[in-house]
Amino acid sequence: RAARFMGSYQEFKAHCRDLPGLVKAQVALWADVPLYGFHDDDFSTRLQALNELRSEGIPCVFTFGGEVQEPQAPPMPQKLDHFAKESIAILSLALGFRKLAPWHWNRFIVPLERGPQGILAGHAVLGVQKPGAHGVITPKAAREALKRRKIETLTAFKLPELGGPSQEQRKFLEMRDKQWQAFCQHLQMQGRVPAMGPNCDQEEKRRQMMEWQQFV
């Protein structure tokens, strides 16, 4: 059974306290939620929810965006976006969340737009975190903890500007595709195939990534 509530998590708990059958959450999902948000009020609301979850010891699943390799495209280093990096820093450095499972690149992404090298995607990275033993963390305390680690400012979230590729991007993509086809032919002449997909040999994939960087 599911329900929708417009308000903060604290307000939800207060409003639903006397509802029959309400059970304690087993896990909380934060799907591509930048922890700072658009402004300081968003940051305060999100910290309030995380403090509530900490008080009950509820683990959280987080996903964030990034740039990932396009299927059948040349190898590339996958990258977290800036808001993902800041959010992970807030969790570990300011809030003391601990990893229940390592951060890893998600196989099930939501493609948004072409990036400089690959695809800008939602749900690109996924991690499972457990609240630490800290007490209630205020926005001021969180900022001070980040400043001690040389993170002076937090960036207001901006929605990605989606649109078709520019003429320069199209030319770059055409050139990259031709280079990749030539690289694949180079591998085939050696009796090898491009290492792609989740089941490929990871050592061969790393080797091909280095060879690709030298090839172009």
PDB file of C-alpha atoms in Angstrom:
ATOM      1  CA  ARG A   1       0.000   0.000   0.000  1.00  0.00           C
ATOM      2  CA  ALA A   2       1.326   3.470  -0.892  1.00  0.00           C
ATOM      3  CA  ALA A   3       0.358   7.035  -0.049  1.00  0.00           C
ATOM      4  CA  ARG A   4       1.449  10.492  -1.093  1.00  0.00           C
ATOM      5  CA  PHE A   5       2.125  13.261   1.405  1.00  0.00           C
ATOM      6  CA  MET A   6       3.094  16.869   0.629  1.00  0.00           C
ATOM      7  CA  GLY A   7       5.355  18.110   3.382  1.00  0.00           C
ATOM      8  CA  SER A   8       8.530  17.265   5.269  1.00  0.00           C
ATOM      9  CA  TYR A   9       9.279  13.821   6.649  1.00  0.00           C
ATOM     10  CA  GLN A  10       8.904  15.178  10.189  1.00  0.00           C
ATOM     11  CA  GLU A  11       5.454  16.550   9.336  1.00  0.00           C
ATOM     12  CA  PHE A  12       4.516  13.206   7.757  1.00  0.00           C
ATOM     13  CA  LYS A  13       5.442  11.325  10.934  1.00  0.00           C
ATOM     14  CA  ALA A  14       3.483  13.750  13.116  1.00  0.00           C
ATOM     15  CA  HIS A  15       0.435  13.637  10.833  1.00  0.00           C
ATOM     16  CA  CYS A  16       0.384   9.829  10.587  1.00  0.00           C
ATOM     17  CA  ARG A  17       1.312   8.965  14.175  1.00  0.00           C
ATOM     18  CA  ASP A  18      -2.164   7.680  15.069  1.00  0.00           C
ATOM     19  CA  LEU A  19      -2.935   5.895  11.801  1.00  0.00           C
ATOM     20  CA  PRO A  20      -3.624   2.170  12.317  1.00  0.00           C
ATOM     21  CA  GLY A  21      -1.197  -0.153  10.589  1.00  0.00           C
ATOM     22  CA  LEU A  22       1.577   2.435  10.193  1.00  0.00           C
ATOM     23  CA  VAL A  23       4.891   0.601  10.451  1.00  0.00           C
ATOM     24  CA  LYS A  24       8.465   1.720  10.848  1.00  0.00           C
ATOM     25  CA  ALA A  25      10.286   2.080   7.531  1.00  0.00           C
ATOM     26  CA  GLN A  26      12.838  -0.622   6.752  1.00  0.00           C
ATOM     27  CA  VAL A  27      14.758   1.448   4.213  1.00  0.00           C
ATOM     28  CA  ALA A  28      14.575   4.969   2.750  1.00  0.00           C
ATOM     29  CA  LEU A  29      15.202   5.639  -0.940  1.00  0.00           C
ATOM     30  CA  TRP A  30      16.730   8.948  -2.060  1.00  0.00           C
ATOM     31  CA  ALA A  31      16.509   8.769  -5.843  1.00  0.00           C
ATOM     32  CA  ASP A  32      18.779  11.432  -7.397  1.00  0.00           C
ATOM     33  CA  VAL A  33      18.059  13.927  -4.598  1.00  0.00           C
ATOM     34  CA  PRO A  34      20.881  16.511  -4.391  1.00  0.00           C
ATOM     35  CA  LEU A  35      21.320  16.992  -0.650  1.00  0.00           C
ATOM     36  CA  TYR A  36      21.896  20.728  -0.786  1.00  0.00           C
ATOM     37  CA  GLY A  37      19.018  21.348  -3.206  1.00  0.00           C
ATOM     38  CA  PHE A  38      18.078  24.674  -4.723  1.00  0.00           C
ATOM     39  CA  HIS A  39      18.744  26.801  -1.606  1.00  0.00           C
ATOM     40  CA  ASP A  40      19.370  26.748   2.150  1.00  0.00           C
ATOM     41  CA  ASP A  41      15.748  25.882   2.980  1.00  0.00           C
ATOM     42  CA  ASP A  42      16.025  22.698   0.909  1.00  0.00           C
ATOM     43  CA  PHE A  43      19.242  21.814   2.723  1.00  0.00           C
ATOM     44  CA  SER A  44      17.567  22.277   6.116  1.00  0.00           C
ATOM     45  CA  THR A  45      14.570  20.137   5.129  1.00  0.00           C
ATOM     46  CA  ARG A  46      16.782  17.323   3.845  1.00  0.00           C
ATOM     47  CA  LEU A  47      18.988  17.391   6.950  1.00  0.00           C
ATOM     48  CA  GLN A  48      15.860  17.252   9.098  1.00  0.00           C
ATOM     49  CA  ALA A  49      14.726  14.095   7.285  1.00  0.00           C
ATOM     50  CA  LEU A  50      18.189  12.504   7.550  1.00  0.00           C
ATOM     51  CA  ASN A  51      18.289  13.279  11.276  1.00  0.00           C
ATOM     52  CA  GLU A  52      14.876  11.617  11.697  1.00  0.00           C
ATOM     53  CA  LEU A  53      16.090   8.538   9.830  1.00  0.00           C
ATOM     54  CA  ARG A  54      19.250   8.476  11.942  1.00  0.00           C
ATOM     55  CA  SER A  55      17.245   8.554  15.173  1.00  0.00           C
ATOM     56  CA  GLU A  56      15.445   5.398  14.065  1.00  0.00           C
ATOM     57  CA  GLY A  57      18.525   3.699  12.599  1.00  0.00           C
ATOM     58  CA  ILE A  58      16.943   3.393   9.149  1.00  0.00           C
ATOM     59  CA  PRO A  59      19.413   2.624   6.309  1.00  0.00           C
ATOM     60  CA  CYS A  60      19.189   4.632   3.102  1.00  0.00           C
ATOM     61  CA  VAL A  61      19.676   3.857  -0.571  1.00  0.00           C
ATOM     62  CA  PHE A  62      21.009   6.810  -2.574  1.00  0.00           C
ATOM     63  CA  THR A  63      21.286   7.239  -6.329  1.00  0.00           C
ATOM     64  CA  PHE A  64      22.957  10.152  -8.100  1.00  0.00           C
ATOM     65  CA  GLY A  65      23.600  11.262 -11.668  1.00  0.00           C
ATOM     66  CA  GLY A  66      26.735  11.073 -13.751  1.00  0.00           C
ATOM     67  CA  GLU A  67      28.221  10.569 -17.184  1.00  0.00           C
ATOM     68  CA  VAL A  68      28.393   6.942 -18.294  1.00  0.00           C
ATOM     69  CA  GLN A  69      29.581   5.054 -21.349  1.00  0.00           C
ATOM     70  CA  GLU A  70      27.143   4.815 -24.221  1.00  0.00           C
ATOM     71  CA  PRO A  71      26.383   1.234 -25.334  1.00  0.00           C
ATOM     72  CA  GLN A  72      28.604   0.115 -28.227  1.00  0.00           C
ATOM     73  CA  ALA A  73      30.693   3.290 -27.791  1.00  0.00           C
ATOM     74  CA  PRO A  74      34.430   3.676 -27.121  1.00  0.00           C
ATOM     75  CA  PRO A  75      35.603   3.085 -23.531  1.00  0.00           C
ATOM     76  CA  MET A  76      35.607   6.136 -21.260  1.00  0.00           C
ATOM     77  CA  PRO A  77      36.102   6.887 -17.564  1.00  0.00           C
ATOM     78  CA  GLN A  78      32.667   7.249 -15.956  1.00  0.00           C
ATOM     79  CA  LYS A  79      32.178  10.442 -13.950  1.00  0.00           C
ATOM     80  CA  LEU A  80      29.952  11.614 -11.113  1.00  0.00           C
ATOM     81  CA  ASP A  81      28.285  14.961 -11.660  1.00  0.00           C
ATOM     82  CA  HIS A  82      29.155  17.854  -9.334  1.00  0.00           C
ATOM     83  CA  PHE A  83      25.976  17.572  -7.267  1.00  0.00           C
ATOM     84  CA  ALA A  84      26.594  13.867  -6.691  1.00  0.00           C
ATOM     85  CA  LYS A  85      30.117  14.578  -5.419  1.00  0.00           C
ATOM     86  CA  GLU A  86      28.830  17.243  -3.029  1.00  0.00           C
ATOM     87  CA  SER A  87      26.023  15.004  -1.766  1.00  0.00           C
ATOM     88  CA  ILE A  88      28.391  12.115  -1.064  1.00  0.00           C
ATOM     89  CA  ALA A  89      30.712  14.519   0.774  1.00  0.00           C
ATOM     90  CA  ILE A  90      27.804  15.753   2.899  1.00  0.00           C
ATOM     91  CA  LEU A  91      26.857  12.181   3.819  1.00  0.00           C
ATOM     92  CA  SER A  92      30.341  11.013   4.753  1.00  0.00           C
ATOM     93  CA  LEU A  93      32.066  14.156   6.050  1.00  0.00           C
ATOM     94  CA  ALA A  94      29.235  16.145   7.618  1.00  0.00           C
ATOM     95  CA  LEU A  95      26.689  13.506   8.660  1.00  0.00           C
ATOM     96  CA  GLY A  96      28.917  10.529   9.400  1.00  0.00           C
ATOM     97  CA  PHE A  97      26.966   8.031   7.298  1.00  0.00           C
ATOM     98  CA  ARG A  98      28.739   4.692   6.853  1.00  0.00           C
ATOM     99  CA  LYS A  99      28.749   2.424   3.812  1.00  0.00           C
ATOM    100  CA  LEU A 100      26.686  -0.744   4.075  1.00  0.00           C
ATOM    101  CA  ALA A 101      27.539  -1.474   0.444  1.00  0.00           C
ATOM    102  CA  PRO A 102      30.192   0.268  -1.685  1.00  0.00           C
ATOM    103  CA  TRP A 103      29.189   2.930  -4.181  1.00  0.00           C
ATOM    104  CA  HIS A 104      28.966   1.337  -7.606  1.00  0.00           C
ATOM    105  CA  TRP A 105      27.884   2.218 -11.124  1.00  0.00           C
ATOM    106  CA  ASN A 106      24.286   1.223 -11.724  1.00  0.00           C
ATOM    107  CA  ARG A 107      23.336  -1.044 -14.644  1.00  0.00           C
ATOM    108  CA  PHE A 108      19.826   0.468 -14.706  1.00  0.00           C
ATOM    109  CA  ILE A 109      20.126   4.142 -15.621  1.00  0.00           C
ATOM    110  CA  VAL A 110      17.855   6.860 -17.013  1.00  0.00           C
ATOM    111  CA  PRO A 111      19.527   8.485 -20.062  1.00  0.00           C
ATOM    112  CA  LEU A 112      19.005  12.266 -20.083  1.00  0.00           C
ATOM    113  CA  GLU A 113      21.334  13.795 -22.663  1.00  0.00           C
ATOM    114  CA  ARG A 114      24.608  13.351 -24.492  1.00  0.00           C
ATOM    115  CA  GLY A 115      27.604  14.482 -22.488  1.00  0.00           C
ATOM    116  CA  PRO A 116      31.109  15.510 -23.582  1.00  0.00           C
ATOM    117  CA  GLN A 117      32.109  11.839 -23.930  1.00  0.00           C
ATOM    118  CA  GLY A 118      29.163   9.611 -23.026  1.00  0.00           C
ATOM    119  CA  ILE A 119      25.600   9.866 -21.728  1.00  0.00           C
ATOM    120  CA  LEU A 120      24.422  12.087 -18.885  1.00  0.00           C
ATOM    121  CA  ALA A 121      22.225   9.744 -16.877  1.00  0.00           C
ATOM    122  CA  GLY A 122      20.069   9.647 -13.791  1.00  0.00           C
ATOM    123  CA  HIS A 123      20.558   6.843 -11.238  1.00  0.00           C
ATOM    124  CA  ALA A 124      24.094   6.449 -12.594  1.00  0.00           C
ATOM    125  CA  VAL A 125      25.647   5.550  -9.251  1.00  0.00           C
ATOM    126  CA  LEU A 126      24.073   3.719  -6.311  1.00  0.00           C
ATOM    127  CA  GLY A 127      25.080   3.239  -2.675  1.00  0.00           C
ATOM    128  CA  VAL A 128      23.608   1.907   0.561  1.00  0.00           C
ATOM    129  CA  GLN A 129      24.394   3.949   3.663  1.00  0.00           C
ATOM    130  CA  LYS A 130      23.763   3.535   7.372  1.00  0.00           C
ATOM    131  CA  PRO A 131      23.393   6.546   9.708  1.00  0.00           C
ATOM    132  CA  GLY A 132      26.329   7.096  12.021  1.00  0.00           C
ATOM    133  CA  ALA A 133      26.281   7.705  15.756  1.00  0.00           C
ATOM    134  CA  HIS A 134      26.250  11.516  15.478  1.00  0.00           C
ATOM    135  CA  GLY A 135      23.527  13.494  17.206  1.00  0.00           C
ATOM    136  CA  VAL A 136      21.278  15.969  15.415  1.00  0.00           C
ATOM    137  CA  ILE A 137      23.256  17.764  12.706  1.00  0.00           C
ATOM    138  CA  THR A 138      22.227  21.343  11.939  1.00  0.00           C
ATOM    139  CA  PRO A 139      22.969  23.075   8.621  1.00  0.00           C
ATOM    140  CA  LYS A 140      25.533  25.246  10.412  1.00  0.00           C
ATOM    141  CA  ALA A 141      27.303  22.219  11.903  1.00  0.00           C
ATOM    142  CA  ALA A 142      27.264  20.461   8.527  1.00  0.00           C
ATOM    143  CA  ARG A 143      28.843  23.465   6.802  1.00  0.00           C
ATOM    144  CA  GLU A 144      31.531  23.734   9.479  1.00  0.00           C
ATOM    145  CA  ALA A 145      32.385  20.041   9.103  1.00  0.00           C
ATOM    146  CA  LEU A 146      32.703  20.502   5.330  1.00  0.00           C
ATOM    147  CA  LYS A 147      34.870  23.621   5.720  1.00  0.00           C
ATOM    148  CA  ARG A 148      37.311  21.626   7.853  1.00  0.00           C
ATOM    149  CA  ARG A 149      37.720  19.391   4.777  1.00  0.00           C
ATOM    150  CA  LYS A 150      38.259  22.393   2.470  1.00  0.00           C
ATOM    151  CA  ILE A 151      34.709  22.413   1.040  1.00  0.00           C
ATOM    152  CA  GLU A 152      33.866  26.096   1.483  1.00  0.00           C
ATOM    153  CA  THR A 153      30.609  26.434  -0.474  1.00  0.00           C
ATOM    154  CA  LEU A 154      27.697  24.282  -1.608  1.00  0.00           C
ATOM    155  CA  THR A 155      26.304  24.628  -5.124  1.00  0.00           C
ATOM    156  CA  ALA A 156      22.617  25.313  -5.748  1.00  0.00           C
ATOM    157  CA  PHE A 157      21.114  22.570  -7.895  1.00  0.00           C
ATOM    158  CA  LYS A 158      20.292  23.352 -11.525  1.00  0.00           C
ATOM    159  CA  LEU A 159      18.160  21.194 -13.761  1.00  0.00           C
ATOM    160  CA  PRO A 160      20.074  19.940 -16.817  1.00  0.00           C
ATOM    161  CA  GLU A 161      19.442  21.907 -19.982  1.00  0.00           C
ATOM    162  CA  LEU A 162      18.281  19.234 -22.372  1.00  0.00           C
ATOM    163  CA  GLY A 163      18.459  19.694 -26.100  1.00  0.00           C
ATOM    164  CA  GLY A 164      19.836  18.205 -29.292  1.00  0.00           C
ATOM    165  CA  PRO A 165      23.571  18.133 -29.990  1.00  0.00           C
ATOM    166  CA  SER A 166      25.127  21.188 -31.602  1.00  0.00           C
ATOM    167  CA  GLN A 167      26.793  21.051 -35.022  1.00  0.00           C
ATOM    168  CA  GLU A 168      30.220  20.838 -33.346  1.00  0.00           C
ATOM    169  CA  GLN A 169      29.029  17.977 -31.145  1.00  0.00           C
ATOM    170  CA  ARG A 170      27.646  16.114 -34.166  1.00  0.00           C
ATOM    171  CA  LYS A 171      30.960  16.471 -35.992  1.00  0.00           C
ATOM    172  CA  PHE A 172      32.824  15.252 -32.916  1.00  0.00           C
ATOM    173  CA  LEU A 173      30.497  12.249 -32.569  1.00  0.00           C
ATOM    174  CA  GLU A 174      30.912  11.339 -36.240  1.00  0.00           C
ATOM    175  CA  MET A 175      34.697  11.543 -35.918  1.00  0.00           C
ATOM    176  CA  ARG A 176      34.638   9.505 -32.694  1.00  0.00           C
ATOM    177  CA  ASP A 177      32.486   6.805 -34.318  1.00  0.00           C
ATOM    178  CA  LYS A 178      34.954   6.508 -37.221  1.00  0.00           C
ATOM    179  CA  GLN A 179      37.846   6.271 -34.757  1.00  0.00           C
ATOM    180  CA  TRP A 180      36.017   3.588 -32.795  1.00  0.00           C
ATOM    181  CA  GLN A 181      35.297   1.549 -35.923  1.00  0.00           C
ATOM    182  CA  ALA A 182      38.978   1.738 -36.827  1.00  0.00           C
ATOM    183  CA  PHE A 183      39.935   0.679 -33.286  1.00  0.00           C
ATOM    184  CA  CYS A 184      37.547  -2.310 -33.467  1.00  0.00           C
ATOM    185  CA  GLN A 185      39.147  -3.364 -36.764  1.00  0.00           C
ATOM    186  CA  HIS A 186      42.557  -3.042 -35.077  1.00  0.00           C
ATOM    187  CA  LEU A 187      41.393  -5.427 -32.307  1.00  0.00           C
ATOM    188  CA  GLN A 188      39.918  -7.882 -34.791  1.00  0.00           C
ATOM    189  CA  MET A 189      43.234  -8.059 -36.655  1.00  0.00           C
ATOM    190  CA  GLN A 190      44.736  -9.244 -33.355  1.00  0.00           C
ATOM    191  CA  GLY A 191      41.970 -11.828 -32.881  1.00  0.00           C
ATOM    192  CA  ARG A 192      40.282  -9.806 -30.128  1.00  0.00           C
ATOM    193  CA  VAL A 193      36.806  -8.298 -29.718  1.00  0.00           C
ATOM    194  CA  PRO A 194      35.729  -5.074 -27.947  1.00  0.00           C
ATOM    195  CA  ALA A 195      35.266  -5.712 -24.214  1.00  0.00           C
ATOM    196  CA  MET A 196      31.798  -4.323 -23.493  1.00  0.00           C
ATOM    197  CA  GLY A 197      28.867  -5.221 -21.262  1.00  0.00           C
ATOM    198  CA  PRO A 198      28.653  -6.308 -17.610  1.00  0.00           C
ATOM    199  CA  ASN A 199      29.934  -9.842 -18.292  1.00  0.00           C
ATOM    200  CA  CYS A 200      33.105  -8.934 -20.152  1.00  0.00           C
ATOM    201  CA  ASP A 201      36.565  -9.637 -18.776  1.00  0.00           C
ATOM    202  CA  GLN A 202      37.425  -6.618 -16.611  1.00  0.00           C
ATOM    203  CA  GLU A 203      41.180  -6.948 -17.065  1.00  0.00           C
ATOM    204  CA  GLU A 204      40.766  -6.972 -20.859  1.00  0.00           C
ATOM    205  CA  LYS A 205      38.412  -4.001 -20.589  1.00  0.00           C
ATOM    206  CA  ARG A 206      41.012  -1.960 -18.648  1.00  0.00           C
ATOM    207  CA  ARG A 207      43.673  -2.927 -21.164  1.00  0.00           C
ATOM    208  CA  GLN A 208      41.494  -1.829 -24.080  1.00  0.00           C
ATOM    209  CA  MET A 209      40.685   1.487 -22.371  1.00  0.00           C
ATOM    210  CA  MET A 210      44.421   2.289 -22.147  1.00  0.00           C
ATOM    211  CA  GLU A 211      44.952   1.174 -25.748  1.00  0.00           C
ATOM    212  CA  TRP A 212      42.034   3.325 -26.893  1.00  0.00           C
ATOM    213  CA  GLN A 213      43.512   6.428 -25.236  1.00  0.00           C
ATOM    214  CA  GLN A 214      46.780   5.806 -27.098  1.00  0.00           C
ATOM    215  CA  PHE A 215      44.955   5.024 -30.359  1.00  0.00           C
ATOM    216  CA  VAL A 216      43.156   8.388 -30.515  1.00  0.00           C
TER     217      VAL A 216
END
